[in-house]
Short mmCIF file of C-alpha atoms and ligand atoms in Angstrom, two decimals:
data_model
loop_
_atom_site.label_atom_id
_atom_site.label_comp_id
_atom_site.label_asym_id
_atom_site.label_seq_id
_atom_site.Cartn_x
_atom_site.Cartn_y
_atom_site.Cartn_z
CA MET A 266 25.99 77.14 -9.36
CA ARG A 267 26.03 80.65 -10.79
CA ILE A 268 27.15 83.62 -8.74
CA GLU A 269 24.25 86.06 -8.56
CA GLU A 270 25.65 88.67 -6.22
CA HIS A 271 29.25 89.70 -5.91
CA PRO A 272 30.85 92.55 -3.91
CA ILE A 273 33.16 93.62 -6.77
CA LEU A 274 32.01 92.10 -10.03
CA ASP A 275 28.83 92.62 -11.94
CA PHE A 276 28.19 89.77 -14.34
CA LYS A 277 26.52 90.94 -17.51
CA ARG A 278 25.48 87.68 -19.05
CA GLY A 279 24.76 87.44 -22.74
CA LYS A 280 21.59 85.97 -24.19
CA LYS A 281 20.52 82.44 -23.31
CA ILE A 282 21.75 79.68 -25.55
CA LYS A 283 20.37 76.18 -25.96
CA PHE A 284 22.67 73.25 -26.64
CA THR A 285 22.68 69.52 -26.01
CA PHE A 286 24.88 67.51 -23.70
CA ASN A 287 24.90 63.80 -24.55
CA GLY A 288 21.59 64.32 -26.32
CA GLN A 289 19.88 66.12 -23.43
CA GLU A 290 18.86 69.74 -23.70
CA ALA A 291 20.94 72.18 -21.70
CA GLU A 292 21.25 75.95 -21.36
CA GLY A 293 24.08 78.41 -21.09
CA TYR A 294 24.84 82.03 -21.93
CA GLU A 295 26.42 83.66 -24.91
CA GLY A 296 30.06 84.56 -24.26
CA GLU A 297 30.81 81.68 -21.95
CA THR A 298 32.84 78.60 -22.74
CA ILE A 299 31.36 75.13 -23.10
CA ALA A 300 33.14 73.98 -19.92
CA ALA A 301 31.83 76.96 -17.91
CA ALA A 302 28.25 76.37 -19.09
CA LEU A 303 28.47 72.67 -18.26
CA HIS A 304 29.95 73.37 -14.86
CA ALA A 305 27.16 75.83 -14.11
CA ALA A 306 24.74 73.05 -15.02
CA GLY A 307 26.48 70.72 -12.57
CA VAL A 308 28.44 68.67 -15.12
CA LYS A 309 32.01 68.08 -14.02
CA VAL A 310 32.94 64.91 -15.92
CA LEU A 311 33.80 65.98 -19.47
CA GLY A 312 35.50 62.84 -20.75
CA LYS A 313 37.14 59.52 -19.95
CA SER A 314 40.91 59.07 -20.09
CA LEU A 315 42.74 57.34 -22.95
CA PHE A 316 43.53 53.93 -21.50
CA LEU A 317 42.01 53.47 -18.06
CA HIS A 318 38.87 55.47 -18.88
CA ARG A 319 39.12 57.45 -15.68
CA PRO A 320 36.84 60.48 -15.43
CA ARG A 321 38.30 63.76 -16.69
CA GLY A 322 37.28 67.30 -15.81
CA PHE A 323 38.99 70.57 -16.64
CA TYR A 324 42.16 71.52 -14.78
CA CYS A 325 43.65 74.80 -16.03
CA ALA A 326 40.65 76.39 -17.77
CA ILE A 327 42.92 78.44 -20.05
CA GLY A 328 43.85 75.98 -22.77
CA ASN A 329 47.18 74.69 -21.42
CA CYS A 330 46.54 71.13 -20.28
CA SER A 331 44.05 69.28 -22.56
CA SER A 332 42.16 67.82 -19.61
CA CYS A 333 38.84 69.14 -20.93
CA LEU A 334 38.63 67.50 -24.37
CA MET A 335 35.12 66.67 -25.62
CA VAL A 336 33.36 65.84 -28.85
CA VAL A 337 31.63 68.96 -30.17
CA ASP A 338 29.37 68.75 -33.23
CA GLY A 339 31.02 65.44 -34.03
CA VAL A 340 34.58 66.77 -33.81
CA PRO A 341 36.69 65.14 -31.09
CA ASN A 342 39.48 66.71 -28.98
CA VAL A 343 37.89 70.15 -28.67
CA LYS A 344 39.31 72.11 -25.73
CA THR A 345 36.01 73.03 -24.16
CA CYS A 346 37.57 75.39 -21.60
CA VAL A 347 38.47 77.86 -24.36
CA THR A 348 35.73 77.16 -26.92
CA ASP A 349 32.69 79.42 -26.83
CA LEU A 350 29.26 77.92 -26.51
CA GLN A 351 27.05 78.35 -29.56
CA GLU A 352 23.35 77.93 -30.22
CA GLY A 353 22.45 74.35 -31.07
CA MET A 354 25.87 72.84 -30.32
CA GLU A 355 25.95 69.11 -29.76
CA VAL A 356 28.38 68.43 -26.95
CA GLU A 357 29.34 64.89 -25.97
CA THR A 358 31.56 63.23 -23.42
CA GLN A 359 34.71 62.00 -25.12
CA VAL A 360 35.83 58.46 -24.34
CA GLY A 361 39.46 57.74 -25.18
CA LYS A 362 41.19 59.48 -28.04
CA GLY A 363 38.25 60.14 -30.35
CA VAL A 364 37.95 59.32 -34.04
CA ILE A 365 38.06 61.94 -36.81
CA ILE A 366 37.10 59.76 -39.79
CA MET B 24 53.95 85.72 -45.77
CA ARG B 25 53.21 88.71 -43.57
CA GLU B 26 55.92 91.11 -42.50
CA ALA B 27 56.23 93.18 -39.34
CA ASP B 28 58.85 95.14 -37.46
CA LEU B 29 58.08 93.52 -34.15
CA VAL B 30 55.85 90.63 -33.17
CA VAL B 31 54.88 90.36 -29.51
CA VAL B 32 53.62 86.92 -28.53
CA GLY B 33 51.25 87.09 -25.55
CA GLY B 34 48.93 89.95 -24.59
CA GLY B 35 49.40 89.82 -20.81
CA PRO B 36 50.92 92.70 -18.84
CA ALA B 37 54.45 91.98 -20.15
CA GLY B 38 53.37 91.75 -23.80
CA LEU B 39 51.15 94.85 -23.66
CA CYS B 40 53.94 96.91 -22.09
CA ALA B 41 56.46 95.65 -24.66
CA ALA B 42 54.04 96.75 -27.41
CA ILE B 43 53.56 100.18 -25.82
CA SER B 44 57.26 100.93 -25.48
CA ALA B 45 58.14 99.59 -28.94
CA ALA B 46 55.34 101.56 -30.60
CA SER B 47 56.27 104.71 -28.72
CA SER B 48 59.78 104.29 -30.16
CA GLY B 49 58.33 104.23 -33.67
CA ALA B 50 58.17 100.51 -34.50
CA ASN B 51 55.16 98.82 -36.07
CA VAL B 52 53.95 96.11 -33.73
CA LEU B 53 51.77 93.04 -34.10
CA VAL B 54 50.51 91.59 -30.82
CA ILE B 55 49.33 87.98 -30.98
CA GLU B 56 47.18 86.62 -28.14
CA ARG B 57 45.61 83.21 -28.04
CA ASN B 58 42.71 84.24 -25.78
CA LYS B 59 39.73 86.25 -26.88
CA LYS B 60 40.58 88.86 -24.27
CA LEU B 61 43.82 90.70 -23.67
CA GLY B 62 45.31 91.01 -20.21
CA GLY B 63 46.67 87.54 -19.47
CA GLN B 64 46.39 86.66 -15.80
CA LEU B 65 45.09 90.16 -15.03
CA VAL B 66 41.60 89.48 -16.38
CA LYS B 67 40.73 87.47 -13.29
CA GLN B 68 42.52 89.46 -10.57
CA THR B 69 39.76 91.27 -8.69
CA HIS B 70 42.00 92.25 -5.79
CA MET B 71 44.02 95.42 -5.33
CA PHE B 72 47.53 94.77 -6.52
CA PHE B 73 50.61 94.86 -4.40
CA GLY B 74 53.83 96.27 -5.82
CA SER B 75 54.70 99.94 -6.10
CA GLU B 76 52.86 102.95 -7.42
CA LYS B 77 54.56 103.10 -10.80
CA GLN B 78 53.14 99.66 -11.52
CA TYR B 79 49.64 100.51 -10.35
CA ALA B 80 49.74 99.04 -6.83
CA SER B 81 46.35 99.37 -5.10
CA THR B 82 44.61 99.18 -8.47
CA ARG B 83 42.62 96.03 -9.15
CA GLY B 84 44.26 93.71 -11.66
CA ILE B 85 41.18 93.77 -13.88
CA ASP B 86 41.48 97.56 -14.18
CA ILE B 87 45.19 97.55 -15.00
CA THR B 88 44.45 95.91 -18.35
CA ASP B 89 42.22 98.84 -19.32
CA ILE B 90 44.89 101.33 -18.32
CA LEU B 91 47.42 99.54 -20.53
CA LEU B 92 44.99 99.19 -23.43
CA ASN B 93 44.19 102.90 -23.31
CA GLU B 94 47.87 103.68 -23.45
CA LEU B 95 48.25 101.33 -26.42
CA LYS B 96 45.37 103.07 -28.25
CA LYS B 97 47.57 106.15 -28.65
CA TYR B 98 49.54 104.19 -31.22
CA ASN B 99 46.54 102.86 -33.11
CA ASN B 100 48.04 103.24 -36.54
CA GLN B 101 51.22 101.39 -35.58
CA VAL B 102 49.81 98.55 -33.54
CA GLU B 103 47.76 95.63 -34.71
CA ILE B 104 46.28 93.23 -32.20
CA MET B 105 45.18 89.73 -33.12
CA THR B 106 43.27 87.83 -30.47
CA ASP B 107 42.03 84.25 -30.70
CA THR B 108 45.35 83.49 -32.40
CA THR B 109 47.98 81.08 -31.10
CA VAL B 110 51.61 81.10 -32.13
CA VAL B 111 52.37 77.45 -32.75
CA GLY B 112 55.88 77.52 -34.14
CA MET B 113 59.08 79.56 -34.41
CA PHE B 114 61.70 78.38 -36.87
CA GLU B 115 65.40 78.82 -37.60
CA ASP B 116 64.77 81.02 -40.63
CA GLY B 117 62.94 83.52 -38.42
CA VAL B 118 59.47 82.51 -39.60
CA ILE B 119 56.67 82.35 -37.05
CA THR B 120 53.54 80.29 -37.69
CA ALA B 121 50.26 81.11 -36.04
CA LEU B 122 46.79 79.63 -35.96
CA HIS B 123 43.82 81.97 -36.06
CA LYS B 124 40.51 80.75 -34.55
CA GLU B 125 41.56 77.10 -34.66
CA ASP B 126 41.21 76.93 -38.43
CA LYS B 127 43.47 79.33 -40.31
CA TYR B 128 47.25 79.08 -40.30
CA PHE B 129 49.47 81.94 -41.42
CA LYS B 130 53.18 82.85 -41.44
CA ILE B 131 54.97 86.03 -40.42
CA LYS B 132 58.59 87.06 -40.65
CA PRO B 133 59.24 89.92 -38.23
CA LYS B 134 62.50 91.76 -37.73
CA ALA B 135 62.35 91.03 -34.00
CA THR B 136 60.12 89.13 -31.56
CA VAL B 137 59.26 89.55 -27.89
CA ILE B 138 58.03 86.34 -26.27
CA ALA B 139 55.74 87.13 -23.32
CA THR B 140 53.77 83.91 -23.01
CA GLY B 141 53.55 83.88 -19.21
CA ALA B 142 53.43 80.77 -17.07
CA PHE B 143 51.25 77.79 -16.33
CA GLU B 144 50.12 76.17 -13.10
CA LYS B 145 51.95 73.23 -11.63
CA SER B 146 50.09 70.22 -10.38
CA LEU B 147 50.76 68.01 -7.37
CA ALA B 148 51.31 64.24 -7.20
CA PHE B 149 49.02 62.19 -4.91
CA PRO B 150 46.65 59.25 -5.48
CA ASN B 151 43.59 60.23 -7.55
CA ASN B 152 44.90 63.69 -8.36
CA ASP B 153 43.11 63.43 -11.72
CA LEU B 154 39.57 63.37 -10.32
CA PRO B 155 37.22 66.05 -11.65
CA GLY B 156 36.71 68.69 -8.97
CA ILE B 157 40.46 68.99 -8.47
CA TYR B 158 41.32 72.21 -10.23
CA GLY B 159 44.18 74.64 -10.57
CA ALA B 160 43.66 77.81 -8.51
CA GLY B 161 43.80 79.90 -11.66
CA ALA B 162 41.08 77.76 -13.24
CA VAL B 163 38.80 78.36 -10.29
CA GLN B 164 39.51 82.07 -10.53
CA THR B 165 38.67 82.08 -14.22
CA LEU B 166 35.45 80.19 -13.63
CA MET B 167 34.33 82.54 -10.85
CA ASN B 168 35.65 85.93 -11.88
CA VAL B 169 35.33 85.71 -15.64
CA TYR B 170 32.25 83.51 -16.04
CA GLY B 171 30.47 84.02 -12.72
CA VAL B 172 30.22 80.29 -12.02
CA LYS B 173 30.94 78.74 -8.63
CA PRO B 174 33.38 75.83 -8.66
CA GLY B 175 31.35 73.99 -5.99
CA ASP B 176 30.15 74.31 -2.41
CA LYS B 177 33.10 73.35 -0.26
CA VAL B 178 36.71 73.88 -1.19
CA LEU B 179 40.01 72.71 0.24
CA MET B 180 42.86 74.98 -0.85
CA VAL B 181 46.31 73.49 -1.25
CA GLY B 182 49.05 76.09 -1.06
CA ALA B 183 49.33 79.13 1.21
CA GLY B 184 51.30 81.37 -1.12
CA ASN B 185 49.77 84.66 -2.27
CA ILE B 186 47.74 83.00 -5.01
CA GLY B 187 46.28 80.38 -2.64
CA LEU B 188 45.39 83.04 -0.08
CA ILE B 189 43.91 85.47 -2.60
CA VAL B 190 41.86 82.83 -4.41
CA SER B 191 40.56 81.56 -1.03
CA TYR B 192 39.38 85.06 -0.24
CA GLN B 193 37.78 85.41 -3.67
CA LEU B 194 36.00 82.07 -3.19
CA MET B 195 34.44 83.39 0.00
CA GLN B 196 33.45 86.60 -1.80
CA ALA B 197 31.59 84.41 -4.28
CA GLY B 198 29.79 82.67 -1.43
CA VAL B 199 31.78 79.42 -1.44
CA GLU B 200 32.93 77.79 1.81
CA VAL B 201 36.68 77.27 2.19
CA VAL B 202 37.20 74.51 4.77
CA ALA B 203 40.96 74.93 5.16
CA ILE B 204 44.16 76.01 3.46
CA LEU B 205 47.15 73.73 3.72
CA ASP B 206 50.80 74.06 2.87
CA ALA B 207 53.66 71.60 3.16
CA ALA B 208 56.03 74.36 4.21
CA SER B 209 56.28 75.13 7.91
CA LYS B 210 55.60 78.83 7.24
CA ILE B 211 52.93 80.65 5.27
CA GLY B 212 54.47 81.71 1.95
CA GLY B 213 52.11 84.58 1.11
CA TYR B 214 51.91 88.04 2.67
CA LEU B 215 50.72 88.10 6.27
CA VAL B 216 48.07 90.75 5.55
CA HIS B 217 46.31 88.28 3.26
CA ALA B 218 46.74 85.40 5.73
CA SER B 219 45.36 87.31 8.72
CA LYS B 220 42.36 88.48 6.73
CA ILE B 221 41.54 84.87 5.94
CA ARG B 222 42.13 83.63 9.48
CA ARG B 223 39.80 86.35 10.76
CA MET B 224 37.12 84.87 8.52
CA GLY B 225 37.55 81.59 10.38
CA VAL B 226 39.51 79.54 7.86
CA PRO B 227 42.31 77.48 9.41
CA ILE B 228 45.71 77.55 7.69
CA LEU B 229 47.45 74.23 8.27
CA THR B 230 51.18 74.52 7.71
CA SER B 231 53.39 71.37 7.53
CA HIS B 232 50.46 69.50 5.96
CA THR B 233 50.10 67.82 2.61
CA VAL B 234 47.53 65.86 0.63
CA LYS B 235 47.70 62.12 1.26
CA GLU B 236 44.94 61.09 -1.09
CA ALA B 237 41.75 62.20 -2.79
CA ILE B 238 38.71 59.92 -2.77
CA GLY B 239 35.66 59.89 -5.02
CA LYS B 240 33.92 57.88 -7.68
CA ASP B 241 33.38 60.28 -10.58
CA CYS B 242 34.40 63.46 -8.81
CA VAL B 243 36.31 64.31 -5.67
CA GLU B 244 34.19 63.69 -2.55
CA LYS B 245 36.76 63.55 0.21
CA VAL B 246 40.39 64.55 0.74
CA ILE B 247 42.70 63.03 3.32
CA VAL B 248 45.51 65.27 4.45
CA CYS B 249 48.32 64.55 6.87
CA LYS B 250 51.23 66.23 8.63
CA VAL B 251 54.73 66.19 7.24
CA ASP B 252 58.02 66.30 9.13
CA ASP B 253 60.82 68.73 8.38
CA LYS B 254 61.97 66.51 5.51
CA PHE B 255 58.45 66.62 4.03
CA LYS B 256 57.84 62.97 4.91
CA GLN B 257 54.24 62.10 5.73
CA ILE B 258 53.65 61.38 9.43
CA GLU B 259 51.53 58.33 10.00
CA GLY B 260 48.52 58.67 12.28
CA SER B 261 48.19 62.43 11.66
CA GLU B 262 45.48 62.17 9.01
CA ILE B 263 42.52 64.57 8.84
CA GLU B 264 39.57 64.06 6.48
CA PHE B 265 37.71 66.82 4.69
CA ASP B 266 34.43 66.28 2.87
CA VAL B 267 34.71 68.63 -0.08
CA ASP B 268 33.53 68.77 -3.68
CA VAL B 269 36.42 70.91 -4.87
CA MET B 270 40.12 70.89 -4.21
CA CYS B 271 42.09 73.81 -5.47
CA VAL B 272 45.77 73.31 -6.25
CA SER B 273 47.93 76.37 -5.90
CA VAL B 274 51.47 75.10 -5.72
CA GLY B 275 53.06 77.64 -7.98
CA LEU B 276 53.57 78.37 -11.63
CA THR B 277 56.26 77.43 -14.07
CA PRO B 278 57.36 79.47 -17.12
CA LEU B 279 55.58 78.72 -20.39
CA ASN B 280 58.23 79.21 -23.03
CA GLU B 281 58.51 76.17 -25.29
CA LEU B 282 58.52 78.54 -28.27
CA LEU B 283 61.93 79.82 -27.18
CA ALA B 284 63.31 76.31 -26.83
CA MET B 285 61.87 75.45 -30.23
CA ARG B 286 63.58 78.47 -31.78
CA GLY B 287 66.90 77.25 -30.39
CA CYS B 288 67.40 79.73 -27.55
CA GLU B 289 69.69 78.40 -24.84
CA MET B 290 67.57 77.41 -21.83
CA LYS B 291 68.58 76.71 -18.22
CA TYR B 292 66.68 75.16 -15.35
CA ILE B 293 66.72 77.70 -12.51
CA PRO B 294 64.74 76.73 -9.38
CA GLN B 295 64.58 80.35 -8.14
CA LEU B 296 62.78 81.32 -11.36
CA SER B 297 60.46 78.29 -11.09
CA GLY B 298 61.59 76.34 -14.14
CA SER B 299 63.39 76.33 -17.43
CA VAL B 300 64.16 79.86 -18.62
CA PRO B 301 66.07 81.49 -21.48
CA VAL B 302 69.65 82.64 -21.06
CA ARG B 303 69.60 86.36 -21.91
CA ASP B 304 71.50 89.63 -21.74
CA GLU B 305 70.49 92.65 -19.68
CA ASN B 306 68.35 93.93 -22.57
CA TYR B 307 66.23 90.77 -22.34
CA GLU B 308 67.56 89.48 -25.66
CA THR B 309 67.98 85.70 -25.71
CA THR B 310 70.93 83.80 -27.22
CA VAL B 311 69.14 83.95 -30.60
CA GLU B 312 69.61 87.38 -32.14
CA ASN B 313 66.51 89.60 -32.19
CA VAL B 314 64.46 87.18 -30.09
CA PHE B 315 63.60 88.87 -26.79
CA ALA B 316 61.59 87.60 -23.82
CA ALA B 317 59.81 89.25 -20.89
CA GLY B 318 57.52 88.59 -17.96
CA ASP B 319 56.73 85.27 -16.32
CA ALA B 320 58.10 83.44 -19.38
CA THR B 321 61.60 84.51 -18.26
CA GLY B 322 60.98 83.48 -14.63
CA VAL B 323 57.87 83.52 -12.47
CA GLU B 324 57.61 86.77 -10.55
CA GLU B 325 54.78 89.32 -10.40
CA ALA B 326 52.78 91.49 -12.76
CA SER B 327 54.65 94.58 -11.56
CA ALA B 328 58.01 93.13 -12.65
CA ALA B 329 56.43 91.63 -15.79
CA MET B 330 55.28 95.10 -16.90
CA VAL B 331 58.65 96.75 -16.39
CA GLU B 332 60.42 93.86 -18.12
CA GLY B 333 57.98 94.29 -20.98
CA TYR B 334 58.75 98.00 -21.32
CA LEU B 335 62.46 97.26 -21.20
CA ALA B 336 62.38 94.39 -23.71
CA GLY B 337 60.12 96.42 -26.02
CA ILE B 338 62.34 99.46 -26.11
CA CYS B 339 65.51 97.38 -26.53
CA ALA B 340 63.98 95.26 -29.29
CA SER B 341 62.83 98.32 -31.23
CA ALA B 342 66.22 100.01 -30.78
CA LYS B 343 67.90 96.89 -32.09
CA ILE B 344 65.93 97.03 -35.35
CA GLY B 345 66.49 100.71 -35.91
CA TYR B 346 63.87 102.57 -33.84
CA LYS B 347 65.89 104.16 -31.09
CA PRO B 348 64.17 107.05 -29.30
CA ASP B 349 66.33 110.04 -28.31
CA ASN B 350 65.83 109.42 -24.63
CA PHE B 351 66.65 105.70 -24.97
CA GLU B 352 69.40 105.57 -22.31
CA GLU B 353 67.36 107.58 -19.84
CA ARG B 354 64.30 105.36 -20.24
CA LYS B 355 66.32 102.20 -20.09
CA GLN B 356 68.00 103.28 -16.86
CA ASP B 357 64.62 104.17 -15.38
CA TYR B 358 63.27 100.66 -16.09
CA VAL B 359 66.44 99.06 -14.71
CA LYS B 360 66.03 101.11 -11.54
CA GLN B 361 62.35 100.20 -11.20
CA LEU B 362 63.24 96.53 -11.47
CA SER B 363 65.95 96.75 -8.85
CA ASP B 364 63.56 98.61 -6.50
CA LEU B 365 60.93 95.91 -6.99
CA ARG B 366 63.50 93.23 -6.23
CA SER B 367 64.88 94.83 -3.07
CA GLY B 368 63.02 92.65 -0.54
CA PRO B 369 63.82 89.10 0.58
CA VAL B 370 61.73 87.53 -2.23
CA GLY B 371 63.50 89.81 -4.68
CA GLN B 372 66.89 88.64 -3.41
CA HIS B 373 65.86 85.07 -4.14
CA ILE B 374 64.77 86.03 -7.67
CA LEU B 375 68.02 87.96 -8.21
CA SER B 376 70.09 84.92 -7.23
CA GLY B 377 68.29 83.10 -10.06
CA ILE B 378 68.66 85.93 -12.57
CA GLU B 379 72.43 86.05 -11.92
CA GLN B 380 72.69 82.56 -13.37
CA ILE B 381 71.08 83.38 -16.71
CA VAL B 382 72.29 86.88 -17.57
CA VAL B 383 75.30 86.99 -19.83
CA LYS B 384 77.13 90.29 -20.00
C1 LIG C 68 45.77 84.69 -8.13
C2 LIG C 68 46.88 85.57 -8.60
C3 LIG C 68 47.12 86.75 -7.93
C4 LIG C 68 48.14 87.60 -8.36
N1 LIG C 68 48.32 88.78 -7.67
C5 LIG C 68 49.29 89.64 -8.06
C6 LIG C 68 49.46 90.91 -7.40
O1 LIG C 68 48.71 91.26 -6.46
N2 LIG C 68 50.48 91.73 -7.81
C7 LIG C 68 51.30 91.37 -8.85
O2 LIG C 68 52.20 92.15 -9.19
N3 LIG C 68 51.15 90.19 -9.50
C8 LIG C 68 50.16 89.31 -9.14
N4 LIG C 68 50.00 88.10 -9.80
C9 LIG C 68 50.96 87.68 -10.83
C10 LIG C 68 50.68 88.25 -12.19
O3 LIG C 68 49.35 88.05 -12.57
C11 LIG C 68 51.61 87.63 -13.23
O4 LIG C 68 52.93 87.68 -12.76
C12 LIG C 68 51.55 88.38 -14.55
O5 LIG C 68 50.26 88.29 -15.11
C13 LIG C 68 52.57 87.86 -15.57
O6 LIG C 68 52.45 88.58 -16.77
P1 LIG C 68 52.90 88.01 -18.18
O7 LIG C 68 52.49 89.03 -19.18
O8 LIG C 68 54.31 87.60 -18.10
O9 LIG C 68 52.07 86.66 -18.35
P2 LIG C 68 50.49 86.37 -18.45
O10 LIG C 68 49.70 87.35 -17.69
O11 LIG C 68 50.36 84.93 -18.10
O12 LIG C 68 50.18 86.57 -20.00
C14 LIG C 68 50.68 85.70 -21.00
C15 LIG C 68 49.74 85.75 -22.18
O13 LIG C 68 50.31 85.04 -23.27
C16 LIG C 68 49.30 84.30 -23.95
N5 LIG C 68 49.94 83.20 -24.65
C17 LIG C 68 50.62 82.14 -24.13
N6 LIG C 68 51.09 81.34 -25.11
C18 LIG C 68 50.71 81.90 -26.29
C19 LIG C 68 50.91 81.54 -27.67
N7 LIG C 68 51.61 80.45 -28.01
N8 LIG C 68 50.38 82.34 -28.62
C20 LIG C 68 49.67 83.46 -28.28
N9 LIG C 68 49.46 83.85 -27.00
C21 LIG C 68 49.98 83.09 -26.02
C22 LIG C 68 48.41 83.85 -22.81
O14 LIG C 68 47.11 83.53 -23.27
C23 LIG C 68 48.40 85.09 -21.90
O15 LIG C 68 47.37 85.99 -22.21
C24 LIG C 68 48.96 87.24 -9.44
C25 LIG C 68 48.73 86.03 -10.13
C26 LIG C 68 47.70 85.20 -9.75
C27 LIG C 68 47.43 83.93 -10.53
S1 LIG C 69 41.29 72.61 -18.84
FE1 LIG C 69 43.33 72.75 -19.45
S2 LIG C 69 43.09 72.85 -21.60
FE2 LIG C 69 41.07 72.96 -20.95
#
């Protein structure tokens, strides 16, 4: 789902980055957010809501709404729409509110 | 504790212009922006801007940021810019707290502050509006124009204002099908030039229509829309179904200015300005001394007005703390005139009727 040709923009993607999503290997590019990389890989469900466990995806993509919270390297409630992807990151779907300790 | 003459919160068009005019008056300025990139909403606007020449009409939004940043570079030794830093609190004693890179907190006590935090997208109430695949129009723009990722294959756009129309066009530029644009109003809200361009590309614009329900298991798969009467009540039997994997919600923005409320500035709900906004004087100073505001945070308008408001708030804030340029009055009058020119049309009249309710003489 990446845009390869565009009449106005020229996407200079950074180097490829490997990470895992729920234990499975996935790929993205340096300079993109976790949510963007996941979306490009076809993943839209990022978490499950607090009480009813309804699927959650991103909504605003600029850090305003908290709809995109995931567990990243064991830390819950990470806003993946504004957090850059990094080599070797372990990204997991967050169910409910997440536990810190 | 850090000290500064002026702290500008938000590095969008309003904040950057406030920094430029304050620095050009001689003040030292610290700009704090929570994103990694400066430019606010401009970083995803690939279209040529409307407005007037002084505010870079016909220039693409993405290029306006560079113009402003180049201007700001002239004052390198007076201006510090911190990105990836969010202002999280403003307190009665004038202290501001900020969080750098999600892990380091620090405090600053400036002589004055300009709040230019912009606005955020509204959402719409209908069954299953929380399904993944239902995104704000700005989010879709960010995904496409900043990261080069398509939101999906088939999109239904809700809202025929300028943002809805422009994002629909940008979706098609990225090779995504837009099945229809709907709007509950009986008339298209955006400019007709944008609407005709989209109609020529074969996308129907359904006015007097709203979303009845979204359907899908994990993600949106189908959207049912229906007609509304002149009281916006749904008309039974008028349903149309669209099989889409994305629904884009573009029903307007509302000012993002909780920091001002937290600081104790008097706020008023003004529908014409799209939400709760600070009461202010004509210099853009709020009811709390030395706290100024500019741009969409004072009422949702356009980048052109946000820039001029930024210049005006910046020059007034710096004058207030002792950096008054010789040509202060002349510059101030020029900005006031630019704003009244920008607000001369019918939309401007509507905005002005809102502004009248918050400006204290
Ligand atoms: C699709 C679309 C098309 C548009 N087309 C046009 C057009 O053609 N012509 C036109 O004139 N206008 C247009 N606009 C409107 C224009 O983009 C906005 O009016 C303008 O960007 C508002 O500027 P601002 O500086 O007030 O806010 P913003 O651009 O929203 O900038 C606010 C900045 O503050 C930062 N921020 C927020 N809170 C904090 C915090 N607590 N700490 C630190 N930083 C913070 C944000 O990250 C952001 O960078 C368009 C908008 C959209 C969405
Ligand atoms: S999608 Fe809104 S905060 Fe991430």
